[in-house]
PDB file of C-alpha atoms in Angstrom:
ATOM      1  CA  MET A   1      -0.020  -0.007   0.008  1.00  0.00           C
ATOM      2  CA  PHE A   2       2.877   2.383   0.828  1.00  0.00           C
ATOM      3  CA  LEU A   3       4.502   1.809  -2.592  1.00  0.00           C
ATOM      4  CA  GLU A   4       1.244   2.527  -4.443  1.00  0.00           C
ATOM      5  CA  ALA A   5       0.777   5.743  -2.500  1.00  0.00           C
ATOM      6  CA  ALA A   6       4.351   6.827  -3.182  1.00  0.00           C
ATOM      7  CA  ILE A   7       4.033   6.118  -6.879  1.00  0.00           C
ATOM      8  CA  GLN A   8       0.815   8.199  -7.064  1.00  0.00           C
ATOM      9  CA  HIS A   9       2.818  11.246  -5.913  1.00  0.00           C
ATOM     10  CA  GLU A  10       5.538  10.762  -8.592  1.00  0.00           C
ATOM     11  CA  PRO A  11       5.326  13.819 -10.864  1.00  0.00           C
ATOM     12  CA  HIS A  12       7.239  12.393 -13.886  1.00  0.00           C
ATOM     13  CA  PRO A  13       4.905  10.182 -15.984  1.00  0.00           C
ATOM     14  CA  VAL A  14       7.663   7.775 -17.147  1.00  0.00           C
ATOM     15  CA  TRP A  15       8.938   7.119 -13.638  1.00  0.00           C
ATOM     16  CA  LYS A  16       5.418   6.716 -12.393  1.00  0.00           C
ATOM     17  CA  ASN A  17       4.765   4.168 -15.166  1.00  0.00           C
ATOM     18  CA  ILE A  18       7.978   2.284 -14.309  1.00  0.00           C
ATOM     19  CA  GLY A  19       6.956   2.138 -10.650  1.00  0.00           C
ATOM     20  CA  GLN A  20       3.521   0.914 -11.463  1.00  0.00           C
ATOM     21  CA  GLY A  21       4.915  -1.821 -13.672  1.00  0.00           C
ATOM     22  CA  MET A  22       7.281  -2.929 -10.935  1.00  0.00           C
ATOM     23  CA  ILE A  23       4.598  -2.938  -8.342  1.00  0.00           C
ATOM     24  CA  ALA A  24       2.226  -4.884 -10.622  1.00  0.00           C
ATOM     25  CA  CYS A  25       4.885  -7.665 -11.027  1.00  0.00           C
ATOM     26  CA  VAL A  26       5.750  -7.745  -7.346  1.00  0.00           C
ATOM     27  CA  ARG A  27       2.099  -8.020  -6.527  1.00  0.00           C
ATOM     28  CA  GLY A  28       1.641 -10.881  -9.006  1.00  0.00           C
ATOM     29  CA  ASP A  29      -0.192  -9.026 -11.717  1.00  0.00           C
ATOM     30  CA  GLU A  30       2.174 -10.062 -14.568  1.00  0.00           C
ATOM     31  CA  ALA A  31      -0.211  -9.069 -17.285  1.00  0.00           C
ATOM     32  CA  ALA A  32      -0.343  -5.446 -16.102  1.00  0.00           C
ATOM     33  CA  GLY A  33       3.431  -5.376 -15.518  1.00  0.00           C
ATOM     34  CA  ILE A  34       4.227  -6.705 -18.999  1.00  0.00           C
ATOM     35  CA  LEU A  35       1.794  -4.316 -20.600  1.00  0.00           C
ATOM     36  CA  ILE A  36       3.608  -1.397 -18.949  1.00  0.00           C
ATOM     37  CA  ALA A  37       7.035  -2.853 -19.836  1.00  0.00           C
ATOM     38  CA  ASP A  38       5.949  -3.087 -23.500  1.00  0.00           C
ATOM     39  CA  GLU A  39       4.832   0.572 -23.406  1.00  0.00           C
ATOM     40  CA  LEU A  40       8.290   1.434 -22.067  1.00  0.00           C
ATOM     41  CA  ILE A  41       9.948  -0.441 -24.942  1.00  0.00           C
ATOM     42  CA  VAL A  42       8.064   1.719 -27.426  1.00  0.00           C
ATOM     43  CA  GLN A  43       9.232   4.771 -25.421  1.00  0.00           C
ATOM     44  CA  ARG A  44      12.844   3.408 -25.766  1.00  0.00           C
ATOM     45  CA  GLU A  45      13.086   2.869 -22.024  1.00  0.00           C
ATOM     46  CA  ILE A  46      14.689  -0.554 -22.704  1.00  0.00           C
ATOM     47  CA  PHE A  47      16.560  -1.075 -19.437  1.00  0.00           C
ATOM     48  CA  ASN A  48      13.566  -0.102 -17.278  1.00  0.00           C
ATOM     49  CA  ALA A  49      11.362  -2.527 -19.297  1.00  0.00           C
ATOM     50  CA  ALA A  50      13.967  -5.225 -18.626  1.00  0.00           C
ATOM     51  CA  GLU A  51      13.705  -4.507 -14.905  1.00  0.00           C
ATOM     52  CA  ILE A  52       9.949  -5.062 -15.052  1.00  0.00           C
ATOM     53  CA  TYR A  53      10.245  -8.160 -17.093  1.00  0.00           C
ATOM     54  CA  ASN A  54      12.732  -9.517 -14.538  1.00  0.00           C
ATOM     55  CA  LEU A  55      10.303  -8.829 -11.676  1.00  0.00           C
ATOM     56  CA  CYS A  56       7.663 -10.665 -13.641  1.00  0.00           C
ATOM     57  CA  GLY A  57      10.005 -13.595 -14.053  1.00  0.00           C
ATOM     58  CA  ASP A  58      10.687 -13.591 -17.806  1.00  0.00           C
ATOM     59  CA  THR A  59      14.505 -13.877 -17.832  1.00  0.00           C
ATOM     60  CA  LYS A  60      14.676 -14.804 -21.475  1.00  0.00           C
ATOM     61  CA  LYS A  61      13.055 -11.468 -22.369  1.00  0.00           C
ATOM     62  CA  VAL A  62      15.230  -9.668 -19.804  1.00  0.00           C
ATOM     63  CA  PHE A  63      18.427 -10.720 -21.503  1.00  0.00           C
ATOM     64  CA  ALA A  64      17.086 -10.017 -24.935  1.00  0.00           C
ATOM     65  CA  LEU A  65      16.317  -6.430 -23.817  1.00  0.00           C
ATOM     66  CA  LEU A  66      19.633  -6.062 -22.073  1.00  0.00           C
ATOM     67  CA  GLN A  67      21.413  -7.137 -25.247  1.00  0.00           C
ATOM     68  CA  GLN A  68      19.394  -4.515 -27.149  1.00  0.00           C
ATOM     69  CA  ALA A  69      20.200  -1.832 -24.586  1.00  0.00           C
ATOM     70  CA  ALA A  70      23.940  -2.765 -24.796  1.00  0.00           C
ATOM     71  CA  ALA A  71      23.865  -2.619 -28.600  1.00  0.00           C
ATOM     72  CA  ASN A  72      22.207   0.805 -28.384  1.00  0.00           C
ATOM     73  CA  ARG A  73      24.578   1.972 -25.660  1.00  0.00           C
ATOM     74  CA  GLU A  74      21.609   2.930 -23.552  1.00  0.00           C
ATOM     75  CA  PRO A  75      22.673   5.314 -20.767  1.00  0.00           C
ATOM     76  CA  ALA A  76      20.493   3.542 -18.255  1.00  0.00           C
ATOM     77  CA  LEU A  77      22.874   0.576 -18.361  1.00  0.00           C
ATOM     78  CA  THR A  78      24.952   2.595 -15.849  1.00  0.00           C
ATOM     79  CA  GLU A  79      22.260   1.386 -13.363  1.00  0.00           C
ATOM     80  CA  MET A  80      22.931  -2.337 -14.032  1.00  0.00           C
ATOM     81  CA  LYS A  81      24.979  -3.034 -10.911  1.00  0.00           C
ATOM     82  CA  LEU A  82      22.801  -0.882  -8.649  1.00  0.00           C
ATOM     83  CA  SER A  83      19.298  -2.046  -9.701  1.00  0.00           C
ATOM     84  CA  TRP A  84      17.532  -3.928  -6.936  1.00  0.00           C
ATOM     85  CA  ALA A  85      15.113  -5.220  -9.544  1.00  0.00           C
ATOM     86  CA  MET A  86      17.987  -7.009 -11.222  1.00  0.00           C
ATOM     87  CA  SER A  87      19.622  -8.537  -8.119  1.00  0.00           C
ATOM     88  CA  SER A  88      18.140 -12.027  -8.820  1.00  0.00           C
ATOM     89  CA  ILE A  89      20.018 -12.418 -12.115  1.00  0.00           C
ATOM     90  CA  ARG A  90      23.476 -11.022 -11.249  1.00  0.00           C
ATOM     91  CA  ASP A  91      24.985 -14.488 -10.984  1.00  0.00           C
ATOM     92  CA  ASP A  92      23.828 -15.417 -14.422  1.00  0.00           C
ATOM     93  CA  PRO A  93      26.709 -15.702 -16.908  1.00  0.00           C
ATOM     94  CA  ARG A  94      24.667 -13.702 -19.418  1.00  0.00           C
ATOM     95  CA  TRP A  95      24.634 -10.747 -16.949  1.00  0.00           C
ATOM     96  CA  ARG A  96      28.462 -10.675 -16.915  1.00  0.00           C
ATOM     97  CA  GLU A  97      28.547 -10.983 -20.722  1.00  0.00           C
ATOM     98  CA  ILE A  98      26.352  -7.920 -21.126  1.00  0.00           C
ATOM     99  CA  HIS A  99      28.190  -5.987 -18.466  1.00  0.00           C
ATOM    100  CA  GLN A 100      31.499  -6.770 -20.110  1.00  0.00           C
ATOM    101  CA  THR A 101      30.345  -5.931 -23.621  1.00  0.00           C
ATOM    102  CA  ASP A 102      32.920  -3.934 -25.460  1.00  0.00           C
ATOM    103  CA  GLY A 103      32.329  -0.250 -24.883  1.00  0.00           C
ATOM    104  CA  ILE A 104      29.844  -0.533 -21.978  1.00  0.00           C
ATOM    105  CA  ALA A 105      32.352   0.012 -19.188  1.00  0.00           C
ATOM    106  CA  CYS A 106      34.064   2.747 -21.229  1.00  0.00           C
ATOM    107  CA  TYR A 107      30.693   4.283 -22.022  1.00  0.00           C
ATOM    108  CA  VAL A 108      29.742   4.318 -18.351  1.00  0.00           C
ATOM    109  CA  VAL A 109      32.925   6.065 -17.465  1.00  0.00           C
ATOM    110  CA  MET A 110      32.436   8.585 -20.247  1.00  0.00           C
ATOM    111  CA  GLU A 111      28.957   9.240 -19.112  1.00  0.00           C
ATOM    112  CA  PHE A 112      30.201   9.841 -15.541  1.00  0.00           C
ATOM    113  CA  MET A 113      32.980  12.156 -16.804  1.00  0.00           C
ATOM    114  CA  GLU A 114      30.508  14.143 -18.886  1.00  0.00           C
ATOM    115  CA  LEU A 115      28.216  14.522 -15.910  1.00  0.00           C
ATOM    116  CA  GLU A 116      31.152  15.645 -13.707  1.00  0.00           C
ATOM    117  CA  SER A 117      32.285  18.091 -16.342  1.00  0.00           C
ATOM    118  CA  SER A 118      28.823  19.492 -16.766  1.00  0.00           C
ATOM    119  CA  ALA A 119      28.501  19.915 -12.997  1.00  0.00           C
ATOM    120  CA  MET A 120      31.883  21.636 -12.888  1.00  0.00           C
ATOM    121  CA  VAL A 121      30.742  24.065 -15.587  1.00  0.00           C
ATOM    122  CA  ASN A 122      27.446  24.753 -13.819  1.00  0.00           C
ATOM    123  CA  ARG A 123      29.359  25.410 -10.538  1.00  0.00           C
ATOM    124  CA  ASN A 124      31.734  27.788 -12.340  1.00  0.00           C
ATOM    125  CA  GLN A 125      28.869  29.599 -14.029  1.00  0.00           C
ATOM    126  CA  SER A 126      27.138  29.919 -10.609  1.00  0.00           C
ATOM    127  CA  VAL A 127      30.340  31.344  -9.014  1.00  0.00           C
ATOM    128  CA  ARG A 128      30.746  33.819 -11.857  1.00  0.00           C
ATOM    129  CA  ALA A 129      27.090  34.913 -11.595  1.00  0.00           C
ATOM    130  CA  LYS A 130      27.452  35.503  -7.871  1.00  0.00           C
ATOM    131  CA  GLN A 131      30.627  37.503  -8.463  1.00  0.00           C
ATOM    132  CA  SER A 132      28.848  39.579 -11.056  1.00  0.00           C
ATOM    133  CA  ILE A 133      25.987  40.254  -8.682  1.00  0.00           C
ATOM    134  CA  ASN A 134      28.357  41.178  -5.870  1.00  0.00           C
ATOM    135  CA  HIS A 135      30.368  43.420  -8.224  1.00  0.00           C
ATOM    136  CA  VAL A 136      27.243  45.326  -9.276  1.00  0.00           C
ATOM    137  CA  SER A 137      25.980  45.735  -5.699  1.00  0.00           C
TER     138      SER A 137
END
């Protein structure tokens, strides 16, 4: 009940949809969960759809989606090791294959570096803006 209430307060429609799909699978309503996962696939939220499929127990589909996400270098793959929804398949050899796919580790590092660089630029712009305001005052 708490999860459903929390999801109802989620302002972002995609995240709300992901949460509803996860809850449906955890509660045993696989049909509803899969329906949402398939909507996410259309929206190109492949990794999140794979999480829902995993919670619904369809590991064959999970690995097909993860392969697709790896081939597309989907940024959400950076969540692979952290996703609680994927914890049940981390010992599967296919999991390691996908995680070790050429370029994935490098891509994850590059994404992190870009985020760090962007954050640094934003901090520098903020400092300059404050200095400009102080100089004008």
